[in-house]
C-alpha atoms as a PDB file:
ATOM      1  CA  MET A   1     160.739 -15.664   5.110  1.00  0.00           C
ATOM      2  CA  THR A   2     158.806 -13.859   2.998  1.00  0.00           C
ATOM      3  CA  GLU A   3     155.104 -13.461   4.094  1.00  0.00           C
ATOM      4  CA  GLU A   4     154.403 -13.934   0.588  1.00  0.00           C
ATOM      5  CA  LYS A   5     156.452 -17.400   0.691  1.00  0.00           C
ATOM      6  CA  ASN A   6     154.745 -18.364   3.865  1.00  0.00           C
ATOM      7  CA  LYS A   7     151.351 -18.075   3.097  1.00  0.00           C
ATOM      8  CA  VAL A   8     151.805 -20.547  -0.547  1.00  0.00           C
ATOM      9  CA  LEU A   9     153.028 -22.410   1.712  1.00  0.00           C
ATOM     10  CA  ASN A  10     150.500 -22.801   4.304  1.00  0.00           C
ATOM     11  CA  THR A  11     147.604 -22.893   1.233  1.00  0.00           C
ATOM     12  CA  ILE A  12     149.053 -25.359  -1.357  1.00  0.00           C
ATOM     13  CA  GLU A  13     147.075 -27.912  -2.708  1.00  0.00           C
ATOM     14  CA  LEU A  14     149.736 -31.346  -2.956  1.00  0.00           C
ATOM     15  CA  PRO A  15     148.882 -33.969  -5.983  1.00  0.00           C
ATOM     16  CA  PRO A  16     148.094 -37.454  -4.817  1.00  0.00           C
ATOM     17  CA  ASN A  17     151.263 -38.731  -4.100  1.00  0.00           C
ATOM     18  CA  TYR A  18     153.472 -36.236  -5.168  1.00  0.00           C
ATOM     19  CA  LYS A  19     157.362 -36.922  -4.729  1.00  0.00           C
ATOM     20  CA  PRO A  20     159.889 -33.741  -5.172  1.00  0.00           C
ATOM     21  CA  SER A  21     161.867 -34.525  -8.226  1.00  0.00           C
ATOM     22  CA  GLU A  22     165.163 -33.482  -9.401  1.00  0.00           C
ATOM     23  CA  ASP A  23     162.842 -32.087 -12.684  1.00  0.00           C
ATOM     24  CA  GLU A  24     161.721 -29.153  -9.945  1.00  0.00           C
ATOM     25  CA  GLU A  25     162.867 -25.965  -8.640  1.00  0.00           C
ATOM     26  CA  TYR A  26     165.374 -26.709  -5.135  1.00  0.00           C
ATOM     27  CA  MET A  27     162.947 -26.095  -2.943  1.00  0.00           C
ATOM     28  CA  ASN A  28     159.900 -25.216  -4.031  1.00  0.00           C
ATOM     29  CA  PRO A  29     156.902 -24.577  -2.150  1.00  0.00           C
ATOM     30  CA  MET A  30     155.617 -28.277  -3.214  1.00  0.00           C
ATOM     31  CA  GLN A  31     158.833 -29.306  -2.287  1.00  0.00           C
ATOM     32  CA  LEU A  32     158.606 -27.050   1.427  1.00  0.00           C
ATOM     33  CA  GLU A  33     155.542 -28.155   1.556  1.00  0.00           C
ATOM     34  CA  TYR A  34     155.467 -32.164   1.129  1.00  0.00           C
ATOM     35  CA  PHE A  35     158.797 -32.024   4.262  1.00  0.00           C
ATOM     36  CA  LYS A  36     156.538 -30.095   6.179  1.00  0.00           C
ATOM     37  CA  ARG A  37     154.015 -32.479   6.254  1.00  0.00           C
ATOM     38  CA  LYS A  38     156.334 -35.686   6.246  1.00  0.00           C
ATOM     39  CA  LEU A  39     158.016 -33.908   9.462  1.00  0.00           C
ATOM     40  CA  LEU A  40     154.379 -33.015  11.096  1.00  0.00           C
ATOM     41  CA  LYS A  41     152.839 -36.602  10.486  1.00  0.00           C
ATOM     42  CA  TRP A  42     156.938 -38.454  12.009  1.00  0.00           C
ATOM     43  CA  LYS A  43     156.131 -36.115  14.991  1.00  0.00           C
ATOM     44  CA  GLU A  44     153.255 -37.059  15.732  1.00  0.00           C
ATOM     45  CA  GLU A  45     153.086 -40.579  15.357  1.00  0.00           C
ATOM     46  CA  LEU A  46     156.509 -40.324  17.953  1.00  0.00           C
ATOM     47  CA  LEU A  47     153.766 -37.906  20.258  1.00  0.00           C
ATOM     48  CA  GLN A  48     151.213 -41.009  19.510  1.00  0.00           C
ATOM     49  CA  GLY A  49     153.543 -43.635  21.096  1.00  0.00           C
ATOM     50  CA  SER A  50     154.657 -41.459  23.949  1.00  0.00           C
ATOM     51  CA  GLU A  51     151.499 -40.656  25.424  1.00  0.00           C
ATOM     52  CA  GLU A  52     150.588 -44.650  24.664  1.00  0.00           C
ATOM     53  CA  THR A  53     153.942 -45.517  26.521  1.00  0.00           C
ATOM     54  CA  LEU A  54     153.086 -42.897  29.204  1.00  0.00           C
ATOM     55  CA  LYS A  55     150.215 -44.320  29.955  1.00  0.00           C
ATOM     56  CA  THR A  56     151.007 -48.244  29.598  1.00  0.00           C
ATOM     57  CA  LEU A  57     153.302 -47.037  32.898  1.00  0.00           C
ATOM     58  CA  THR A  58     151.011 -45.443  34.777  1.00  0.00           C
ATOM     59  CA  GLU A  59     148.550 -48.281  34.030  1.00  0.00           C
ATOM     60  CA  GLU A  60     151.302 -50.498  35.774  1.00  0.00           C
ATOM     61  CA  THR A  61     152.588 -48.330  38.641  1.00  0.00           C
ATOM     62  CA  GLY A  62     152.264 -49.634  41.862  1.00  0.00           C
ATOM     63  CA  ASP A  63     151.686 -53.120  40.166  1.00  0.00           C
ATOM     64  CA  THR A  64     154.744 -54.240  39.439  1.00  0.00           C
ATOM     65  CA  TYR A  65     155.795 -54.538  43.066  1.00  0.00           C
ATOM     66  CA  SER A  66     152.483 -55.201  44.409  1.00  0.00           C
ATOM     67  CA  SER A  67     152.204 -58.589  41.935  1.00  0.00           C
ATOM     68  CA  SER A  68     153.256 -62.356  43.062  1.00  0.00           C
ATOM     69  CA  GLY A  69     156.489 -62.243  40.180  1.00  0.00           C
ATOM     70  CA  ASP A  70     159.444 -63.509  41.942  1.00  0.00           C
ATOM     71  CA  GLU A  71     162.266 -61.214  41.617  1.00  0.00           C
ATOM     72  CA  VAL A  72     164.106 -62.079  38.359  1.00  0.00           C
ATOM     73  CA  ASP A  73     160.612 -61.410  36.719  1.00  0.00           C
ATOM     74  CA  ARG A  74     160.195 -57.873  38.814  1.00  0.00           C
ATOM     75  CA  ALA A  75     164.108 -57.441  37.434  1.00  0.00           C
ATOM     76  CA  ASN A  76     162.632 -58.423  33.783  1.00  0.00           C
ATOM     77  CA  ASP A  77     159.546 -55.688  34.132  1.00  0.00           C
ATOM     78  CA  GLU A  78     161.809 -52.902  35.469  1.00  0.00           C
ATOM     79  CA  ALA A  79     164.555 -53.286  32.734  1.00  0.00           C
ATOM     80  CA  LEU A  80     162.208 -53.686  29.937  1.00  0.00           C
ATOM     81  CA  LYS A  81     160.949 -50.318  30.950  1.00  0.00           C
ATOM     82  CA  GLN A  82     164.714 -49.136  30.958  1.00  0.00           C
ATOM     83  CA  LEU A  83     165.395 -49.477  27.575  1.00  0.00           C
ATOM     84  CA  GLU A  84     161.045 -48.089  26.693  1.00  0.00           C
ATOM     85  CA  LEU A  85     161.841 -44.402  28.915  1.00  0.00           C
ATOM     86  CA  ARG A  86     164.938 -44.776  26.516  1.00  0.00           C
ATOM     87  CA  ALA A  87     163.460 -44.864  23.259  1.00  0.00           C
ATOM     88  CA  ARG A  88     161.272 -42.580  24.716  1.00  0.00           C
ATOM     89  CA  ASP A  89     164.172 -40.076  25.519  1.00  0.00           C
ATOM     90  CA  ARG A  90     165.885 -40.525  21.995  1.00  0.00           C
ATOM     91  CA  GLU A  91     162.156 -40.181  20.713  1.00  0.00           C
ATOM     92  CA  ARG A  92     161.629 -37.030  22.528  1.00  0.00           C
ATOM     93  CA  LYS A  93     165.361 -35.088  20.733  1.00  0.00           C
ATOM     94  CA  LEU A  94     164.179 -36.110  18.140  1.00  0.00           C
ATOM     95  CA  ILE A  95     161.072 -34.323  17.912  1.00  0.00           C
ATOM     96  CA  ALA A  96     163.267 -31.352  19.322  1.00  0.00           C
ATOM     97  CA  LYS A  97     165.032 -32.127  15.181  1.00  0.00           C
ATOM     98  CA  ILE A  98     162.126 -31.818  13.531  1.00  0.00           C
ATOM     99  CA  ASP A  99     160.631 -28.954  15.591  1.00  0.00           C
ATOM    100  CA  ALA A 100     164.089 -26.997  14.626  1.00  0.00           C
ATOM    101  CA  ALA A 101     163.856 -28.837  10.705  1.00  0.00           C
ATOM    102  CA  LEU A 102     159.765 -27.299  10.700  1.00  0.00           C
ATOM    103  CA  LYS A 103     161.534 -23.692  11.952  1.00  0.00           C
ATOM    104  CA  ARG A 104     163.885 -24.189   9.445  1.00  0.00           C
ATOM    105  CA  ILE A 105     161.256 -24.251   6.400  1.00  0.00           C
ATOM    106  CA  GLU A 106     159.690 -21.532   8.147  1.00  0.00           C
ATOM    107  CA  ASP A 107     162.551 -19.094   7.881  1.00  0.00           C
ATOM    108  CA  GLY A 108     163.837 -20.596   3.928  1.00  0.00           C
ATOM    109  CA  THR A 109     166.979 -22.358   5.094  1.00  0.00           C
ATOM    110  CA  PHE A 110     165.618 -25.797   5.069  1.00  0.00           C
ATOM    111  CA  GLY A 111     167.751 -28.342   3.231  1.00  0.00           C
ATOM    112  CA  TYR A 112     170.634 -25.970   2.623  1.00  0.00           C
ATOM    113  CA  CYS A 113     173.776 -26.833   4.312  1.00  0.00           C
ATOM    114  CA  GLU A 114     174.734 -25.579   7.478  1.00  0.00           C
ATOM    115  CA  ILE A 115     178.145 -24.980   7.383  1.00  0.00           C
ATOM    116  CA  THR A 116     177.986 -25.081   3.137  1.00  0.00           C
ATOM    117  CA  ASP A 117     174.877 -23.673   2.662  1.00  0.00           C
ATOM    118  CA  GLU A 118     175.115 -25.815  -0.722  1.00  0.00           C
ATOM    119  CA  PRO A 119     171.408 -27.889  -0.729  1.00  0.00           C
ATOM    120  CA  ILE A 120     171.946 -31.173   1.181  1.00  0.00           C
ATOM    121  CA  GLY A 121     170.155 -33.022  -1.220  1.00  0.00           C
ATOM    122  CA  LEU A 122     166.485 -34.521  -2.335  1.00  0.00           C
ATOM    123  CA  LYS A 123     167.216 -38.273  -1.019  1.00  0.00           C
ATOM    124  CA  ARG A 124     169.578 -37.036   1.834  1.00  0.00           C
ATOM    125  CA  LEU A 125     166.231 -35.496   2.611  1.00  0.00           C
ATOM    126  CA  GLU A 126     163.649 -38.296   1.962  1.00  0.00           C
ATOM    127  CA  ALA A 127     166.010 -40.523   3.774  1.00  0.00           C
ATOM    128  CA  ARG A 128     166.318 -38.127   7.395  1.00  0.00           C
ATOM    129  CA  PRO A 129     164.493 -34.817   6.789  1.00  0.00           C
ATOM    130  CA  VAL A 130     165.758 -33.669   9.431  1.00  0.00           C
ATOM    131  CA  ALA A 131     169.484 -33.316   8.183  1.00  0.00           C
ATOM    132  CA  THR A 132     171.049 -30.258   8.429  1.00  0.00           C
ATOM    133  CA  MET A 133     174.525 -31.395   6.257  1.00  0.00           C
ATOM    134  CA  SER A 134     175.175 -32.279   2.991  1.00  0.00           C
ATOM    135  CA  VAL A 135     177.270 -35.552   2.757  1.00  0.00           C
ATOM    136  CA  GLU A 136     180.304 -34.355   2.105  1.00  0.00           C
ATOM    137  CA  ALA A 137     179.292 -32.323   5.354  1.00  0.00           C
ATOM    138  CA  GLN A 138     178.471 -34.121   7.481  1.00  0.00           C
ATOM    139  CA  GLU A 139     181.475 -36.944   6.793  1.00  0.00           C
ATOM    140  CA  GLU A 140     184.170 -34.208   7.712  1.00  0.00           C
ATOM    141  CA  HIS A 141     182.489 -33.081  10.498  1.00  0.00           C
ATOM    142  CA  GLU A 142     181.751 -36.780  11.871  1.00  0.00           C
ATOM    143  CA  THR A 143     186.103 -36.954  10.514  1.00  0.00           C
ATOM    144  CA  LYS A 144     187.009 -33.810  13.390  1.00  0.00           C
ATOM    145  CA  GLU A 145     184.680 -35.732  15.428  1.00  0.00           C
ATOM    146  CA  LYS A 146     186.526 -39.336  15.708  1.00  0.00           C
ATOM    147  CA  LEU A 147     189.815 -37.470  15.431  1.00  0.00           C
ATOM    148  CA  TYR A 148     188.708 -35.155  18.407  1.00  0.00           C
ATOM    149  CA  ASN A 149     187.682 -37.662  20.120  1.00  0.00           C
ATOM    150  CA  ASN A 150     190.075 -40.315  20.494  1.00  0.00           C
END
């Protein structure tokens, strides 16, 4: 991405309640800024959740086994902790995808399919801003994956 376009992204003001529209030029500075803010907000929410989980698990460490609960209660507590840790691991992987999407915004490739270089589309990006493939390319990828993994 050129320095000039990067400066625009860092200083652009979005109108209140702005949503990207098909009537605009695809991936114009306002759309890029919109998705950048959306991704940053999502990342912040995930990080806050991770901090809360870490705090909760840290507070509970040591208390679980010294408590007077029976084995079933302790097993249930452990299963819940494992479930929470798996969820947080998925979120950690999602944060990496968010970071990659933010990098694509900076380098000018955001919104374009990594396979075909065609636009991914605003509706798909609105639903999944970390998407790297168009619907068609994603479907083809999944079909090939099913064929080769069975």
